[in-house]
Amino acid sequence: MTSQLIKKIVTGDEIRRAFLKFYSEKLHKIIPSASLIPDDPTVMLTIAGMLPFKPVFLGLKERPSKRATSSQKCIRTNDIENVGVTARHHTFFEMLGNFSFGDYFKREAIQWAWELVTNIYQLSVENIIVSVFHEDEESAKIWRDEIGIHPDRIVKLGEEDNFWSSGKTGPCGPCSELYYDFHPEKGLQDIDLEDGDRFIEFYNLVFMQYNRDPNGKLTDLKFKNIDTGMGLERMAQILQKKQNNYETDLIFPIIQKICEIANIDYFSSDDKNKISLKIIGDHTRAVIHLISDGVAASNLGRGYILRRLIRRMVRHGRLLGITNEFLPNIATVGINLMQNNYPDLKNNNDLILNEIKIEEIRFRETLERGEKLLDELISSGQKLISGFKAFELYDTYGFPLELTEEIAYENSISVDVKGFEEEMNAQKERAKAASSNIDLTLEGSLEREIDLFNKTVFNGYNSLLSEAEIKGIFMDSTLVKQASEGQKVLIVLDQTTFYGESGGQVGDIGTIFSKDVEVLVDNVIRKKKCFFTLWNDQKRNTNYWTKS
Ligand code: SER
């Protein structure tokens, strides 16, 4: 069959389907997307397609099949400031991946990736640049000698760019990335893959062969594995020939609905409005999936991420001139768009819309209280809103500075932005001083004290046994120096193998022992970055435990 007879793959659904079919024909088992709430205490959300397979890479779990392929929903919030600003950053995205668990390695991974992008997605060789880890001669050789890529198209990158791991510890390895070149006419001299107007990285092949321990030491994994990730939205941008990911069929219908509500046109909008439209489009997808996977808005952890995303949507809606409640309408478009691939969205439709509605109303009320204060300031005839007042609006009423500025501008008054920043810095200093001077014997709530501790290192993937230092003991939410027999307390350790209650999984039980003491661990919970080990020392004991 000639390539002219092959139907061109264009839509998001076609891209996803073609990827899974291609690898299924290479004997990969198709695995449905896992929840956004990972079964992994080292991360708050599922940030990559490989996350559900982490224990398999580490040799702690076996899978019935040595090859798998998936389209995994992911959320990353570390780049939230870039969402809507660059062409390709998202909070929510879908990652297409093929995985080998001790089966095939570099050669097949590279050959199949090439076959997929050139034969199935029909990208031209002249649009593809590949990168390899600078020490990985083997991959460079496969690209050059077996695939036949011109050496000028192979760029060597360092550890920062081409050595992938899902966090500071765990399975990792060198990687080789495929980039799309939107301007091949510029030639192959002085290639700068960081140039986002010219290149987009769309497929990452990770040669997962090491485990990194908390000290940064690399040891060989039991097997050599493959973990790859192709950004569905990025491939859609390429194949649909769009300026950015947001204009693809995966997100644009949501943006069109926002335009309809705001009564504006996307293509004739200025950059500022386009950014707001893109942010709402992006966040809608994240928010509906988070709620569908069981997250409720709150001030902690995942709940806070959800709250922050919803608030950003309301705020950007206001910047677009939308004053009425609009999020459930937008969410409905998002659910309709994605429910065929994610049926849970359909099943949880009412739950999602209800949570969004409540949270939107709540935030609007806060904003209204802030607006009232702002109105009073404006009607008092002042020509300048002081840094102190702007900060009060921000700190007490959740009123972002840009909103204060915007309303002030509409009323021809200005805001002391420098004063606002000084207030902000002063508050940061106060918070810092409060936490460094804190007396460990002071009574205080768990929530407040928790910031005193460093992150608990979780070793439970590699071992069931760990040495640890006690970093804090709490009794009735109060930090204490020691505890004795029969007392129920909660302790913070510097490292632990006990899994903390999360994502529907209960906390571990077990024993902690030292020379003189043996205690029973009833439960383990996680708060922010720390693992709290609850112990109820009713049965066995000798002395008492002391904070180290
Ligand atoms: N885990 C790698 C990534 O996220 C490849 O899937 O880029």
Coordinates of C-alpha atoms and ligand atoms in Angstrom, one line a residue, residues 47-50 76 93 95-97 99 164 201 204-206 208 227-230, ligand 1:
I47 CA 2.5 13.1 36.5
A48 CA 3.6 10.7 33.8
G49 CA 2.4 7.6 32.0
M50 CA 5.0 5.5 33.7
R76 CA 1.6 18.7 36.3
F93 CA -2.5 16.4 29.4
M95 CA 0.5 10.9 27.6
L96 CA 0.7 8.1 25.1
G97 CA 3.2 5.5 26.1
F99 CA 6.5 0.2 28.1
W164 CA 14.7 11.2 33.1
E201 CA 9.6 17.9 21.8
N204 CA 10.5 10.9 24.9
L205 CA 12.1 7.4 25.0
V206 CA 13.4 6.7 28.4
M208 CA 15.0 3.0 32.4
D227 CA 9.3 4.0 29.3
T228 CA 8.1 6.4 26.6
G229 CA 5.8 9.3 26.5
M230 CA 4.2 11.1 23.6
Ligands
SER1 N1 8.4 9.3 31.7 C1 8.8 10.0 30.5 C2 8.2 11.4 30.5 O1 7.3 11.7 31.2 C3 8.5 9.3 29.3 O2 7.2 8.8 29.4 O3 8.7 12.2 29.7

